[in-house]
Amino acid sequence: MEDCLFCKIIKGEVPSNKVYEDDYVYAFKDIEPAAPVHVLVVPKKHISCLNEMTENDELLAGKILMAIKKIAKELGVDEKGYRVINNCGKDAGQTVMHLHFHLLAGIQMGEKLV
Ligand code: AMP
Ligand code: ZN
């Protein structure tokens, strides 16, 4: 999608600190880290948010989850633990309208909303 920041990052038109890439997924360091490890895991296909995923994206959904698992292992945080967050829509505070999952680790995290 032309005007999408994360699409531009995936295409290399905007710089990023890449941590992982495969045919389906691109992952890079968040520019404003909320934890010592803060990686954004995004599908290469432009999907604005979870609401826009369809049954045709079921394979992709699995690929994203498996990529998150792989990245956590590669970064050495799989044993100690990590948190995965997806903000969908206004009330959740989604600011970039390209589906993404925050992978947070490296610190003891506090309060959970759920
Ligand atoms: P969300 O609030 O869930 O939409 O998350 C968007 C995230 O993208 C925020 O954590 C931002 O810090 C991050 N972000 C915005 N622009 C960039 C960028 N150019 N490179 C890396 N991360 C970014
Ligand atoms: Zn996009």
PDB file of N, CA, C and O in Angstrom, residues 22-60:
ATOM      1  N   ASP A  22      11.201 -13.498   6.411  1.00  0.00           N
ATOM      2  CA  ASP A  22      10.975 -14.683   5.584  1.00  0.00           C
ATOM      3  C   ASP A  22       9.987 -14.305   4.483  1.00  0.00           C
ATOM      4  O   ASP A  22       9.729 -13.112   4.265  1.00  0.00           O
ATOM      5  N   ASP A  23       9.435 -15.281   3.808  1.00  0.00           N
ATOM      6  CA  ASP A  23       8.550 -14.958   2.676  1.00  0.00           C
ATOM      7  C   ASP A  23       7.281 -14.219   3.094  1.00  0.00           C
ATOM      8  O   ASP A  23       6.666 -13.514   2.298  1.00  0.00           O
ATOM      9  N   TYR A  24       6.885 -14.407   4.328  1.00  0.00           N
ATOM     10  CA  TYR A  24       5.596 -13.882   4.782  1.00  0.00           C
ATOM     11  C   TYR A  24       5.703 -12.712   5.750  1.00  0.00           C
ATOM     12  O   TYR A  24       4.766 -11.915   5.880  1.00  0.00           O
ATOM     13  N   VAL A  25       6.821 -12.669   6.464  1.00  0.00           N
ATOM     14  CA  VAL A  25       6.930 -11.797   7.640  1.00  0.00           C
ATOM     15  C   VAL A  25       8.195 -10.955   7.595  1.00  0.00           C
ATOM     16  O   VAL A  25       9.239 -11.415   7.125  1.00  0.00           O
ATOM     17  N   TYR A  26       8.093  -9.731   8.108  1.00  0.00           N
ATOM     18  CA  TYR A  26       9.252  -8.860   8.294  1.00  0.00           C
ATOM     19  C   TYR A  26       9.214  -8.381   9.745  1.00  0.00           C
ATOM     20  O   TYR A  26       8.133  -8.060  10.260  1.00  0.00           O
ATOM     21  N   ALA A  27      10.361  -8.366  10.406  1.00  0.00           N
ATOM     22  CA  ALA A  27      10.393  -7.930  11.803  1.00  0.00           C
ATOM     23  C   ALA A  27      11.554  -6.977  12.012  1.00  0.00           C
ATOM     24  O   ALA A  27      12.648  -7.172  11.477  1.00  0.00           O
ATOM     25  N   PHE A  28      11.310  -5.945  12.801  1.00  0.00           N
ATOM     26  CA  PHE A  28      12.322  -4.899  13.014  1.00  0.00           C
ATOM     27  C   PHE A  28      12.127  -4.284  14.390  1.00  0.00           C
ATOM     28  O   PHE A  28      11.064  -4.417  15.012  1.00  0.00           O
ATOM     29  N   LYS A  29      13.200  -3.592  14.846  1.00  0.00           N
ATOM     30  CA  LYS A  29      13.155  -2.991  16.176  1.00  0.00           C
ATOM     31  C   LYS A  29      12.234  -1.784  16.198  1.00  0.00           C
ATOM     32  O   LYS A  29      12.268  -0.950  15.279  1.00  0.00           O
ATOM     33  N   ASP A  30      11.439  -1.702  17.255  1.00  0.00           N
ATOM     34  CA  ASP A  30      10.580  -0.526  17.425  1.00  0.00           C
ATOM     35  C   ASP A  30      11.447   0.706  17.666  1.00  0.00           C
ATOM     36  O   ASP A  30      12.436   0.665  18.395  1.00  0.00           O
ATOM     37  N   ILE A  31      11.067   1.799  17.043  1.00  0.00           N
ATOM     38  CA  ILE A  31      11.851   3.038  17.119  1.00  0.00           C
ATOM     39  C   ILE A  31      11.780   3.666  18.510  1.00  0.00           C
ATOM     40  O   ILE A  31      12.657   4.419  18.909  1.00  0.00           O
ATOM     41  N   GLU A  32      10.730   3.350  19.258  1.00  0.00           N
ATOM     42  CA  GLU A  32      10.590   3.858  20.634  1.00  0.00           C
ATOM     43  C   GLU A  32      10.384   2.687  21.571  1.00  0.00           C
ATOM     44  O   GLU A  32       9.253   2.426  22.012  1.00  0.00           O
ATOM     45  N   PRO A  33      11.479   1.970  21.866  1.00  0.00           N
ATOM     46  CA  PRO A  33      11.317   0.719  22.619  1.00  0.00           C
ATOM     47  C   PRO A  33      10.705   0.911  24.003  1.00  0.00           C
ATOM     48  O   PRO A  33      11.110   1.795  24.752  1.00  0.00           O
ATOM     49  N   ALA A  34       9.732   0.069  24.311  1.00  0.00           N
ATOM     50  CA  ALA A  34       9.078   0.103  25.619  1.00  0.00           C
ATOM     51  C   ALA A  34       9.681  -0.942  26.549  1.00  0.00           C
ATOM     52  O   ALA A  34       9.255  -1.067  27.698  1.00  0.00           O
ATOM     53  N   ALA A  35      10.667  -1.683  26.055  1.00  0.00           N
ATOM     54  CA  ALA A  35      11.345  -2.714  26.848  1.00  0.00           C
ATOM     55  C   ALA A  35      12.699  -2.943  26.188  1.00  0.00           C
ATOM     56  O   ALA A  35      12.894  -2.545  25.023  1.00  0.00           O
ATOM     57  N   PRO A  36      13.662  -3.565  26.904  1.00  0.00           N
ATOM     58  CA  PRO A  36      14.982  -3.799  26.293  1.00  0.00           C
ATOM     59  C   PRO A  36      14.895  -4.530  24.950  1.00  0.00           C
ATOM     60  O   PRO A  36      15.674  -4.250  24.035  1.00  0.00           O
ATOM     61  N   VAL A  37      13.987  -5.455  24.834  1.00  0.00           N
ATOM     62  CA  VAL A  37      13.690  -6.070  23.538  1.00  0.00           C
ATOM     63  C   VAL A  37      12.289  -5.628  23.128  1.00  0.00           C
ATOM     64  O   VAL A  37      11.320  -5.858  23.852  1.00  0.00           O
ATOM     65  N   HIS A  38      12.198  -4.929  21.999  1.00  0.00           N
ATOM     66  CA  HIS A  38      10.895  -4.490  21.490  1.00  0.00           C
ATOM     67  C   HIS A  38      10.938  -4.573  19.966  1.00  0.00           C
ATOM     68  O   HIS A  38      11.514  -3.716  19.295  1.00  0.00           O
ATOM     69  N   VAL A  39      10.371  -5.645  19.471  1.00  0.00           N
ATOM     70  CA  VAL A  39      10.401  -5.924  18.037  1.00  0.00           C
ATOM     71  C   VAL A  39       8.968  -5.876  17.501  1.00  0.00           C
ATOM     72  O   VAL A  39       8.029  -6.319  18.170  1.00  0.00           O
ATOM     73  N   LEU A  40       8.825  -5.316  16.301  1.00  0.00           N
ATOM     74  CA  LEU A  40       7.520  -5.325  15.636  1.00  0.00           C
ATOM     75  C   LEU A  40       7.540  -6.412  14.566  1.00  0.00           C
ATOM     76  O   LEU A  40       8.442  -6.449  13.728  1.00  0.00           O
ATOM     77  N   VAL A  41       6.575  -7.289  14.630  1.00  0.00           N
ATOM     78  CA  VAL A  41       6.489  -8.398  13.681  1.00  0.00           C
ATOM     79  C   VAL A  41       5.295  -8.131  12.776  1.00  0.00           C
ATOM     80  O   VAL A  41       4.158  -8.030  13.263  1.00  0.00           O
ATOM     81  N   VAL A  42       5.557  -7.968  11.487  1.00  0.00           N
ATOM     82  CA  VAL A  42       4.489  -7.552  10.564  1.00  0.00           C
ATOM     83  C   VAL A  42       4.403  -8.491   9.357  1.00  0.00           C
ATOM     84  O   VAL A  42       5.428  -8.976   8.867  1.00  0.00           O
ATOM     85  N   PRO A  43       3.189  -8.735   8.891  1.00  0.00           N
ATOM     86  CA  PRO A  43       3.063  -9.502   7.645  1.00  0.00           C
ATOM     87  C   PRO A  43       3.509  -8.636   6.464  1.00  0.00           C
ATOM     88  O   PRO A  43       3.285  -7.418   6.479  1.00  0.00           O
ATOM     89  N   LYS A  44       4.143  -9.245   5.473  1.00  0.00           N
ATOM     90  CA  LYS A  44       4.551  -8.478   4.288  1.00  0.00           C
ATOM     91  C   LYS A  44       3.322  -7.992   3.505  1.00  0.00           C
ATOM     92  O   LYS A  44       3.360  -6.955   2.862  1.00  0.00           O
ATOM     93  N   LYS A  45       2.260  -8.755   3.591  1.00  0.00           N
ATOM     94  CA  LYS A  45       1.006  -8.350   2.933  1.00  0.00           C
ATOM     95  C   LYS A  45       0.368  -7.219   3.738  1.00  0.00           C
ATOM     96  O   LYS A  45       0.301  -7.308   4.969  1.00  0.00           O
ATOM     97  N   HIS A  46      -0.084  -6.189   3.063  1.00  0.00           N
ATOM     98  CA  HIS A  46      -0.750  -5.109   3.795  1.00  0.00           C
ATOM     99  C   HIS A  46      -2.133  -5.537   4.252  1.00  0.00           C
ATOM    100  O   HIS A  46      -3.023  -5.800   3.438  1.00  0.00           O
ATOM    101  N   ILE A  47      -2.278  -5.594   5.561  1.00  0.00           N
ATOM    102  CA  ILE A  47      -3.580  -5.832   6.197  1.00  0.00           C
ATOM    103  C   ILE A  47      -3.656  -4.767   7.273  1.00  0.00           C
ATOM    104  O   ILE A  47      -2.718  -4.632   8.070  1.00  0.00           O
ATOM    105  N   SER A  48      -4.721  -3.968   7.297  1.00  0.00           N
ATOM    106  CA  SER A  48      -4.678  -2.791   8.173  1.00  0.00           C
ATOM    107  C   SER A  48      -4.757  -3.144   9.651  1.00  0.00           C
ATOM    108  O   SER A  48      -4.114  -2.500  10.477  1.00  0.00           O
ATOM    109  N   CYS A  49      -5.551  -4.152   9.989  1.00  0.00           N
ATOM    110  CA  CYS A  49      -5.614  -4.582  11.389  1.00  0.00           C
ATOM    111  C   CYS A  49      -6.244  -5.972  11.429  1.00  0.00           C
ATOM    112  O   CYS A  49      -6.673  -6.504  10.405  1.00  0.00           O
ATOM    113  N   LEU A  50      -6.278  -6.523  12.630  1.00  0.00           N
ATOM    114  CA  LEU A  50      -6.770  -7.902  12.763  1.00  0.00           C
ATOM    115  C   LEU A  50      -8.181  -8.071  12.181  1.00  0.00           C
ATOM    116  O   LEU A  50      -8.509  -9.121  11.619  1.00  0.00           O
ATOM    117  N   ASN A  51      -8.990  -7.025  12.294  1.00  0.00           N
ATOM    118  CA  ASN A  51     -10.361  -7.082  11.764  1.00  0.00           C
ATOM    119  C   ASN A  51     -10.394  -7.399  10.270  1.00  0.00           C
ATOM    120  O   ASN A  51     -11.390  -7.918   9.764  1.00  0.00           O
ATOM    121  N   GLU A  52      -9.322  -7.037   9.579  1.00  0.00           N
ATOM    122  CA  GLU A  52      -9.289  -7.201   8.120  1.00  0.00           C
ATOM    123  C   GLU A  52      -8.731  -8.549   7.678  1.00  0.00           C
ATOM    124  O   GLU A  52      -8.662  -8.829   6.484  1.00  0.00           O
ATOM    125  N   MET A  53      -8.303  -9.378   8.625  1.00  0.00           N
ATOM    126  CA  MET A  53      -7.824 -10.715   8.242  1.00  0.00           C
ATOM    127  C   MET A  53      -9.017 -11.572   7.840  1.00  0.00           C
ATOM    128  O   MET A  53     -10.076 -11.494   8.456  1.00  0.00           O
ATOM    129  N   THR A  54      -8.815 -12.392   6.818  1.00  0.00           N
ATOM    130  CA  THR A  54      -9.894 -13.258   6.359  1.00  0.00           C
ATOM    131  C   THR A  54      -9.439 -14.718   6.449  1.00  0.00           C
ATOM    132  O   THR A  54      -8.288 -14.995   6.788  1.00  0.00           O
ATOM    133  N   GLU A  55     -10.356 -15.617   6.111  1.00  0.00           N
ATOM    134  CA  GLU A  55      -9.994 -17.038   6.122  1.00  0.00           C
ATOM    135  C   GLU A  55      -8.843 -17.327   5.165  1.00  0.00           C
ATOM    136  O   GLU A  55      -8.069 -18.257   5.369  1.00  0.00           O
ATOM    137  N   ASN A  56      -8.717 -16.507   4.115  1.00  0.00           N
ATOM    138  CA  ASN A  56      -7.599 -16.691   3.176  1.00  0.00           C
ATOM    139  C   ASN A  56      -6.250 -16.395   3.819  1.00  0.00           C
ATOM    140  O   ASN A  56      -5.207 -16.731   3.259  1.00  0.00           O
ATOM    141  N   ASP A  57      -6.289 -15.740   4.972  1.00  0.00           N
ATOM    142  CA  ASP A  57      -5.036 -15.373   5.649  1.00  0.00           C
ATOM    143  C   ASP A  57      -4.673 -16.356   6.763  1.00  0.00           C
ATOM    144  O   ASP A  57      -3.769 -16.081   7.552  1.00  0.00           O
ATOM    145  N   GLU A  58      -5.359 -17.483   6.824  1.00  0.00           N
ATOM    146  CA  GLU A  58      -5.099 -18.420   7.925  1.00  0.00           C
ATOM    147  C   GLU A  58      -3.653 -18.918   7.937  1.00  0.00           C
ATOM    148  O   GLU A  58      -3.027 -19.018   8.993  1.00  0.00           O
ATOM    149  N   LEU A  59      -3.121 -19.207   6.759  1.00  0.00           N
ATOM    150  CA  LEU A  59      -1.726 -19.654   6.677  1.00  0.00           C
ATOM    151  C   LEU A  59      -0.803 -18.547   7.197  1.00  0.00           C
ATOM    152  O   LEU A  59       0.085 -18.785   8.012  1.00  0.00           O
ATOM    153  N   LEU A  60      -1.072 -17.333   6.743  1.00  0.00           N
ATOM    154  CA  LEU A  60      -0.281 -16.175   7.156  1.00  0.00           C
ATOM    155  C   LEU A  60      -0.328 -15.997   8.677  1.00  0.00           C
ATOM    156  O   LEU A  60       0.700 -15.719   9.317  1.00  0.00           O
TER     157      LEU A  60
END
